[in-house]
Coordinates of C-alpha atoms and ligand atoms in Angstrom, one line a residue:
M201 CA -19.3 72.6 -99.2
K202 CA -17.0 69.6 -99.9
N203 CA -18.3 66.1 -100.6
E204 CA -17.5 64.8 -97.1
E205 CA -19.1 67.9 -95.4
I206 CA -22.4 67.3 -97.4
I207 CA -22.4 63.7 -96.4
E208 CA -21.8 64.5 -92.7
Q209 CA -24.5 67.2 -92.6
Y210 CA -27.0 64.9 -94.3
N211 CA -26.4 62.0 -92.0
S212 CA -26.6 64.2 -88.9
A213 CA -30.3 65.0 -89.7
V214 CA -31.7 62.3 -92.0
I215 CA -32.8 58.9 -90.8
G216 CA -30.3 56.2 -91.9
S217 CA -32.7 54.0 -93.8
Y218 CA -30.4 53.7 -96.8
G219 CA -26.9 52.3 -97.3
R220 CA -25.7 55.2 -99.4
L221 CA -22.4 55.5 -101.4
D222 CA -20.0 58.3 -100.4
L223 CA -21.0 60.6 -103.2
A224 CA -23.1 63.8 -103.2
L225 CA -24.3 64.8 -106.6
E226 CA -24.7 68.5 -106.8
S227 CA -25.3 69.2 -110.4
G228 CA -25.5 67.5 -113.8
S229 CA -25.9 68.0 -117.5
G230 CA -27.2 65.6 -120.0
E231 CA -25.9 62.1 -119.1
Q232 CA -23.3 63.3 -116.6
G233 CA -23.7 64.0 -112.9
S234 CA -21.2 66.1 -111.0
S235 CA -20.0 66.1 -107.4
A236 CA -19.3 69.1 -105.2
D237 CA -15.6 68.6 -105.9
G238 CA -16.2 69.0 -109.6
K239 CA -15.7 65.3 -110.5
T240 CA -18.0 64.1 -113.3
Y241 CA -19.8 60.8 -113.5
I242 CA -21.2 59.0 -116.5
D243 CA -24.6 57.8 -115.5
F244 CA -25.8 54.2 -116.2
G245 CA -28.4 54.4 -113.4
S246 CA -30.4 57.6 -114.0
G247 CA -31.4 57.8 -110.4
I248 CA -32.8 54.2 -110.6
G249 CA -34.6 54.8 -113.9
T250 CA -36.0 58.2 -112.9
N251 CA -34.0 60.9 -114.8
S252 CA -35.4 59.6 -118.1
L253 CA -34.1 62.6 -120.0
G254 CA -30.8 62.8 -118.2
Y255 CA -29.8 65.7 -115.9
A256 CA -31.4 69.2 -116.3
D257 CA -32.7 68.7 -119.9
R258 CA -33.1 72.2 -121.2
E259 CA -36.7 71.8 -122.5
W260 CA -37.8 70.0 -119.4
A261 CA -36.2 72.5 -117.0
D262 CA -37.7 75.4 -118.9
A263 CA -41.2 73.8 -118.8
V264 CA -40.9 73.1 -115.1
S265 CA -39.7 76.6 -114.2
E266 CA -42.3 78.3 -116.4
Q267 CA -45.0 76.4 -114.7
A268 CA -43.6 77.2 -111.2
H269 CA -43.8 80.9 -112.2
K270 CA -47.4 80.4 -113.1
V271 CA -49.0 78.2 -110.5
Q272 CA -47.3 75.5 -108.5
H273 CA -50.2 73.7 -106.8
V274 CA -54.0 74.1 -106.8
S275 CA -55.3 71.2 -104.5
N276 CA -57.9 68.7 -105.3
Y277 CA -60.7 71.2 -104.8
Y278 CA -59.9 72.6 -108.3
Y279 CA -58.9 71.8 -111.8
N280 CA -55.7 72.7 -113.7
S281 CA -55.1 72.6 -117.4
T282 CA -51.5 71.4 -117.3
A283 CA -52.5 68.3 -115.2
G284 CA -55.5 67.8 -117.5
A285 CA -53.4 68.0 -120.6
F286 CA -50.9 65.5 -119.1
A287 CA -53.7 63.0 -118.3
V288 CA -55.3 63.3 -121.7
R289 CA -51.9 62.8 -123.4
L290 CA -50.8 59.8 -121.3
T291 CA -54.1 58.0 -121.5
A292 CA -54.2 58.5 -125.3
M293 CA -50.5 57.3 -125.6
T294 CA -51.1 54.2 -123.4
G295 CA -54.6 53.3 -124.8
T296 CA -56.1 53.6 -121.4
D297 CA -59.2 55.5 -120.3
K298 CA -58.6 57.3 -117.1
L299 CA -55.8 57.7 -114.5
F300 CA -55.4 58.6 -110.8
F301 CA -52.5 60.9 -109.9
G302 CA -50.2 60.2 -107.0
N303 CA -46.6 60.9 -106.2
S304 CA -44.7 57.6 -106.2
G305 CA -44.7 54.0 -107.4
A306 CA -45.9 52.6 -104.1
E307 CA -48.8 55.1 -104.1
A308 CA -49.7 54.2 -107.7
N309 CA -49.7 50.5 -106.6
E310 CA -51.8 51.3 -103.5
C311 CA -54.3 52.8 -105.8
A312 CA -54.3 49.8 -108.1
I313 CA -54.9 47.5 -105.2
K314 CA -57.8 49.6 -104.0
I315 CA -59.4 49.7 -107.5
A316 CA -59.0 45.9 -108.0
R317 CA -60.6 45.2 -104.6
K318 CA -63.4 47.8 -104.9
R319 CA -64.3 46.6 -108.4
S320 CA -64.5 43.1 -107.0
F321 CA -66.6 44.2 -104.1
D322 CA -68.9 46.4 -106.2
K323 CA -69.5 43.6 -108.6
Y324 CA -69.7 40.5 -106.3
G325 CA -70.6 42.1 -102.9
D326 CA -68.3 39.6 -101.3
P327 CA -65.8 41.0 -98.8
N328 CA -63.8 37.8 -99.0
R329 CA -63.2 38.1 -102.8
T330 CA -60.1 40.3 -102.1
T331 CA -57.0 38.2 -102.6
I332 CA -54.4 39.5 -105.0
I333 CA -51.9 37.1 -106.5
T334 CA -48.4 38.6 -106.9
L335 CA -45.2 36.9 -107.9
V336 CA -42.3 35.5 -105.8
N337 CA -39.4 37.9 -106.1
S338 CA -41.5 40.9 -107.0
F339 CA -41.2 44.4 -105.7
H340 CA -44.1 46.7 -105.4
G341 CA -43.1 49.4 -102.8
R342 CA -42.4 50.3 -99.2
T343 CA -45.8 51.1 -97.7
V344 CA -47.2 48.4 -95.4
T345 CA -49.6 47.2 -98.1
T346 CA -47.2 47.3 -101.0
L347 CA -44.6 45.5 -98.9
S348 CA -47.3 42.8 -98.3
A349 CA -47.8 42.7 -102.1
T350 CA -44.0 42.2 -102.5
G351 CA -43.3 38.5 -102.9
Q352 CA -40.0 38.5 -100.9
E353 CA -40.0 37.1 -97.4
H354 CA -37.2 39.4 -96.1
F355 CA -39.4 42.4 -96.7
H356 CA -42.1 40.9 -94.5
N357 CA -40.4 41.9 -91.3
Y358 CA -40.4 44.3 -88.4
F359 CA -43.5 46.2 -89.3
F360 CA -46.2 43.7 -88.3
P361 CA -49.0 43.3 -88.8
F362 CA -48.9 43.4 -92.6
T363 CA -52.0 43.8 -94.8
P364 CA -53.6 40.5 -95.5
G365 CA -54.9 39.3 -98.8
F366 CA -51.9 38.5 -100.9
K367 CA -50.8 35.1 -102.3
Y368 CA -47.4 34.6 -104.0
V369 CA -46.8 32.5 -107.0
E370 CA -43.4 31.6 -108.6
A371 CA -42.9 33.6 -111.8
N372 CA -43.3 31.5 -115.0
N373 CA -44.8 28.6 -113.0
I374 CA -48.1 28.2 -114.9
E375 CA -49.2 25.2 -112.8
A376 CA -48.7 27.1 -109.5
L377 CA -50.6 30.1 -110.9
R378 CA -53.6 27.9 -111.9
E379 CA -53.5 26.2 -108.4
A380 CA -53.5 29.6 -106.6
I381 CA -56.8 30.7 -108.0
D382 CA -59.8 30.1 -105.8
G383 CA -63.0 32.0 -104.9
S384 CA -61.1 34.5 -102.8
V385 CA -58.9 35.9 -105.7
C386 CA -59.8 39.2 -107.4
A387 CA -56.7 40.1 -109.2
I388 CA -53.2 39.2 -110.5
M389 CA -50.5 41.8 -110.1
F390 CA -47.1 41.5 -111.8
E391 CA -44.0 43.2 -113.2
F392 CA -43.2 42.2 -116.8
I393 CA -39.6 42.4 -115.8
Q394 CA -38.8 42.1 -112.1
G395 CA -36.5 45.0 -111.6
E396 CA -35.4 44.9 -108.0
G397 CA -35.9 41.1 -108.1
G398 CA -32.9 40.8 -110.5
V399 CA -34.0 42.0 -114.0
N400 CA -36.0 38.8 -114.7
V401 CA -38.2 38.9 -117.8
L402 CA -41.5 37.0 -117.6
E403 CA -42.0 34.3 -120.2
Q404 CA -44.6 35.0 -122.9
S405 CA -46.5 31.8 -122.1
F406 CA -46.8 32.8 -118.5
V407 CA -48.0 36.3 -119.4
D408 CA -50.6 34.7 -121.8
E409 CA -51.7 32.4 -119.0
I410 CA -52.3 35.3 -116.6
F411 CA -54.6 36.9 -119.1
T412 CA -56.4 33.7 -120.0
L413 CA -57.1 32.9 -116.3
A414 CA -58.0 36.5 -115.6
K415 CA -60.6 36.3 -118.3
Q416 CA -61.9 32.9 -117.2
Y417 CA -62.3 33.9 -113.5
D418 CA -63.1 37.6 -114.0
L419 CA -59.9 38.8 -112.3
A420 CA -58.2 42.2 -112.7
T421 CA -54.9 42.2 -114.4
V422 CA -52.6 44.7 -112.8
S423 CA -49.2 45.4 -114.3
D424 CA -46.7 47.3 -112.2
E425 CA -44.7 49.2 -114.8
V426 CA -43.2 51.6 -112.3
Q427 CA -39.7 50.5 -113.5
T428 CA -40.4 49.0 -116.9
G429 CA -42.7 51.8 -118.2
V430 CA -42.1 55.2 -119.9
G431 CA -39.7 54.0 -122.6
R432 CA -37.4 52.1 -120.3
T433 CA -37.7 48.9 -122.4
A434 CA -37.5 50.9 -125.7
K435 CA -41.3 50.8 -126.0
L436 CA -43.6 53.2 -124.1
L437 CA -44.9 50.2 -122.0
A438 CA -43.3 46.8 -121.5
A439 CA -46.8 45.4 -122.1
E440 CA -46.3 46.1 -125.8
H441 CA -43.5 43.5 -126.0
F442 CA -46.1 40.9 -124.8
G443 CA -49.1 42.1 -126.8
V444 CA -51.4 42.4 -123.8
K445 CA -53.6 45.1 -122.3
P446 CA -53.8 45.0 -118.5
D447 CA -56.9 46.4 -116.8
I448 CA -54.7 48.5 -114.6
V449 CA -51.2 49.8 -115.2
T450 CA -49.0 51.7 -112.7
L451 CA -46.2 54.1 -113.7
A452 CA -43.9 56.3 -111.8
K453 CA -40.0 56.7 -111.8
G454 CA -39.2 58.1 -115.3
L455 CA -42.6 59.7 -115.9
G456 CA -41.8 63.0 -114.4
G457 CA -38.2 63.1 -115.7
G458 CA -37.0 63.3 -112.1
L459 CA -39.9 64.9 -110.3
P460 CA -42.2 62.8 -108.0
I461 CA -45.2 61.3 -109.8
G462 CA -47.0 58.0 -109.8
V463 CA -50.1 57.2 -111.8
C464 CA -52.6 54.4 -111.8
L465 CA -53.9 54.0 -115.4
T466 CA -57.2 52.1 -115.9
R467 CA -59.2 50.6 -118.7
G468 CA -62.9 50.0 -119.2
E469 CA -65.0 49.3 -116.1
Y470 CA -61.9 50.0 -113.9
A471 CA -61.9 53.6 -114.9
D472 CA -65.0 54.5 -112.8
V473 CA -64.5 52.4 -109.7
L474 CA -63.2 55.2 -107.5
T475 CA -65.9 57.7 -106.7
P476 CA -65.7 61.0 -104.7
G477 CA -64.3 60.3 -101.2
T478 CA -62.9 56.9 -101.9
H479 CA -59.3 57.9 -102.6
G480 CA -57.0 61.0 -102.6
S481 CA -53.5 62.4 -102.5
T482 CA -52.7 66.1 -101.7
F483 CA -50.0 66.6 -104.3
G484 CA -51.6 64.3 -107.0
G485 CA -51.6 66.1 -110.4
N486 CA -49.2 68.7 -109.3
P487 CA -48.9 71.2 -112.2
V488 CA -45.1 71.6 -112.0
V489 CA -44.6 67.9 -112.0
C490 CA -47.1 67.5 -114.9
A491 CA -45.3 70.3 -116.9
G492 CA -42.1 68.2 -116.6
G493 CA -44.0 65.0 -117.4
L494 CA -45.5 66.6 -120.5
V495 CA -42.0 67.1 -121.9
V496 CA -41.1 63.4 -121.2
L497 CA -44.4 62.4 -123.0
K498 CA -43.6 64.7 -126.0
R499 CA -40.2 63.2 -126.4
L500 CA -41.6 59.6 -126.2
S501 CA -44.2 60.5 -128.8
D502 CA -41.5 61.3 -131.4
P503 CA -41.0 58.2 -133.6
A504 CA -37.5 59.3 -134.4
F505 CA -36.7 59.4 -130.7
M506 CA -38.2 55.9 -130.2
D507 CA -36.3 54.5 -133.2
E508 CA -33.0 55.9 -131.9
L509 CA -33.8 54.6 -128.5
Q510 CA -34.2 51.0 -129.9
R511 CA -31.0 51.3 -131.8
K512 CA -29.1 52.6 -128.7
A513 CA -30.6 49.9 -126.5
A514 CA -29.4 47.2 -128.9
Y515 CA -25.9 48.8 -129.0
F516 CA -25.9 49.1 -125.2
R517 CA -26.8 45.4 -124.8
Q518 CA -24.2 44.2 -127.3
S519 CA -21.5 46.3 -125.6
L520 CA -22.5 44.9 -122.1
E521 CA -22.5 41.3 -123.5
A522 CA -19.0 41.8 -124.9
L523 CA -17.5 42.8 -121.6
P524 CA -15.1 40.4 -119.8
R525 CA -16.7 38.3 -116.9
V526 CA -20.2 39.0 -118.2
R527 CA -21.9 35.5 -118.3
S528 CA -25.3 36.6 -119.5
V529 CA -27.5 39.7 -119.9
S530 CA -31.2 39.8 -119.0
G531 CA -33.8 42.5 -119.6
L532 CA -35.2 44.5 -122.4
G533 CA -34.4 47.9 -123.9
L534 CA -32.4 50.0 -121.5
M535 CA -33.3 47.9 -118.5
L536 CA -30.5 45.4 -118.4
G537 CA -28.9 43.1 -115.8
A538 CA -25.5 41.4 -116.2
E539 CA -24.8 38.2 -114.4
L540 CA -21.0 38.2 -113.7
E541 CA -18.5 35.5 -113.4
G542 CA -15.9 35.7 -110.6
A543 CA -16.8 39.2 -109.5
A544 CA -19.4 40.5 -107.1
A545 CA -21.7 43.2 -108.6
A546 CA -21.5 45.3 -105.5
D547 CA -17.7 45.4 -105.8
V548 CA -17.9 46.3 -109.5
L549 CA -20.3 49.1 -108.6
K550 CA -17.9 50.6 -106.1
A551 CA -14.8 50.3 -108.3
A552 CA -16.8 51.9 -111.2
L553 CA -17.8 54.8 -109.0
D554 CA -14.1 55.5 -108.2
K555 CA -13.4 55.6 -111.9
G556 CA -16.3 57.9 -112.7
L557 CA -19.3 55.7 -113.6
L558 CA -22.6 55.4 -111.8
V559 CA -24.2 51.9 -112.1
L560 CA -26.7 49.9 -110.1
T561 CA -27.1 46.3 -108.8
A562 CA -30.2 44.0 -108.6
K563 CA -29.6 40.9 -106.5
T564 CA -26.4 39.3 -107.9
K565 CA -26.5 41.3 -111.1
L566 CA -25.0 44.5 -112.3
R567 CA -28.0 46.6 -113.4
C568 CA -28.0 49.3 -116.0
L569 CA -30.9 51.8 -116.3
P570 CA -29.2 54.7 -118.2
P571 CA -31.1 57.8 -119.2
L572 CA -33.1 57.3 -122.4
T573 CA -31.1 60.1 -123.9
I574 CA -27.7 58.5 -123.4
T575 CA -25.4 59.0 -126.4
Y576 CA -23.2 56.4 -128.1
E577 CA -20.1 58.3 -126.9
Q578 CA -21.3 58.0 -123.3
I579 CA -22.2 54.3 -123.7
D580 CA -18.6 53.7 -125.0
A581 CA -17.0 55.7 -122.3
G582 CA -19.1 54.0 -119.5
M583 CA -18.3 50.5 -121.0
A584 CA -14.6 51.3 -121.2
I585 CA -14.7 52.0 -117.4
L586 CA -16.6 48.8 -116.8
K587 CA -14.1 46.8 -118.9
E588 CA -11.2 48.2 -117.0
V589 CA -12.9 47.4 -113.7
L590 CA -13.9 43.9 -114.7
E591 CA -10.4 43.1 -116.0
S592 CA -8.7 44.3 -112.8
I593 CA -11.1 43.1 -110.1
Ligands
PLP1699 C1 -41.6 47.7 -109.9 C2 -41.7 48.7 -108.8 N1 -42.8 49.0 -108.2 C3 -42.9 49.9 -107.2 C4 -41.7 50.6 -106.8 C5 -41.8 51.6 -105.7 O1 -41.7 52.9 -106.2 P1 -41.5 54.1 -105.3 O2 -40.2 54.0 -104.7 O3 -41.6 55.3 -106.2 O4 -42.6 54.1 -104.3 C6 -40.5 50.3 -107.4 C7 -39.3 51.0 -106.9 O5 -38.2 50.5 -107.2 C8 -40.5 49.3 -108.4 O6 -39.3 49.0 -109.1

């Protein structure tokens, strides 16, 4: 099938909830995706931070297919060693105690919200101590509750009524955070870097204040690392940049290397809040997904891989900063946003696509979330395309 035919077929049967670009990706290898017409694309987006090891990584693909040949799903009636091994490895790597398995970022956040609220209720027996403070401009998912948690008014539309119990505080506004805390609050939930919100990094002093207040008022700290986690910021968790240990951490996107997974990691007393019958997810802990995830974790446990990742991230940032029309670059590691001068990020994205580069936007910024395995050659080649686009737009 040709590119146009694939698009036409897809649109004839799939609900149009996305404004997609006119490109069907049909295969890929390493850091390059390919269309049905055989055109190749350097990838600075990795499926919005999801193909962490690039396209069809050999070790990852072998592990996934081997597991599919063994057993693909067992249900939550039973146990499975691949899922268990994944959980043990991930909790050990992140210094957490136990996790809950789901399939997406929104699902991981739903679980975090449930744990924070149930822990509060178990401890205080107060059905009104349920409010979760989240940040203005945050993004936590598309379910009705995670849309509620999302601190952007335009998401609070159409699907009324939204789940009550969220309060929004401006990021980095310590005074506003202090003022928002009253007897109804049970948790503070935040992204260390607001991804969809425009690649905005939280200030250290604000993060410190979250943890000070949480301790003072016995509130759960919930970090949504769906986008920032799994090596994206050149550390396993973005929390490591800030020297803090949230009670609850959610991960998804890059964790399965391109297969659907979302986990809610917990520490201490939060690990045993959910009891049989209080939460569930049919596909949670799927062995095929966990087999792929184990390869991602293995790669991220290799100090040489992490050192190289840090070097490449610094090189990527310098290259982006050196481009024409780039006023400033925000973000950490390989999660970067470029504020442009005299060019709209959406136009740059489209022009880059025509020239064979996949890139993303976040609000007014051009956003880059390349695979963690990107090579220096691919960085140079992608930056050359961006340079050409930015000079001609
Ligand atoms: C920080 C953050 N949380 C949650 C989500 C939702 O994840 P998912 O689309 O897997 O439900 C996203 C998706 O972009 C995200 O960036």
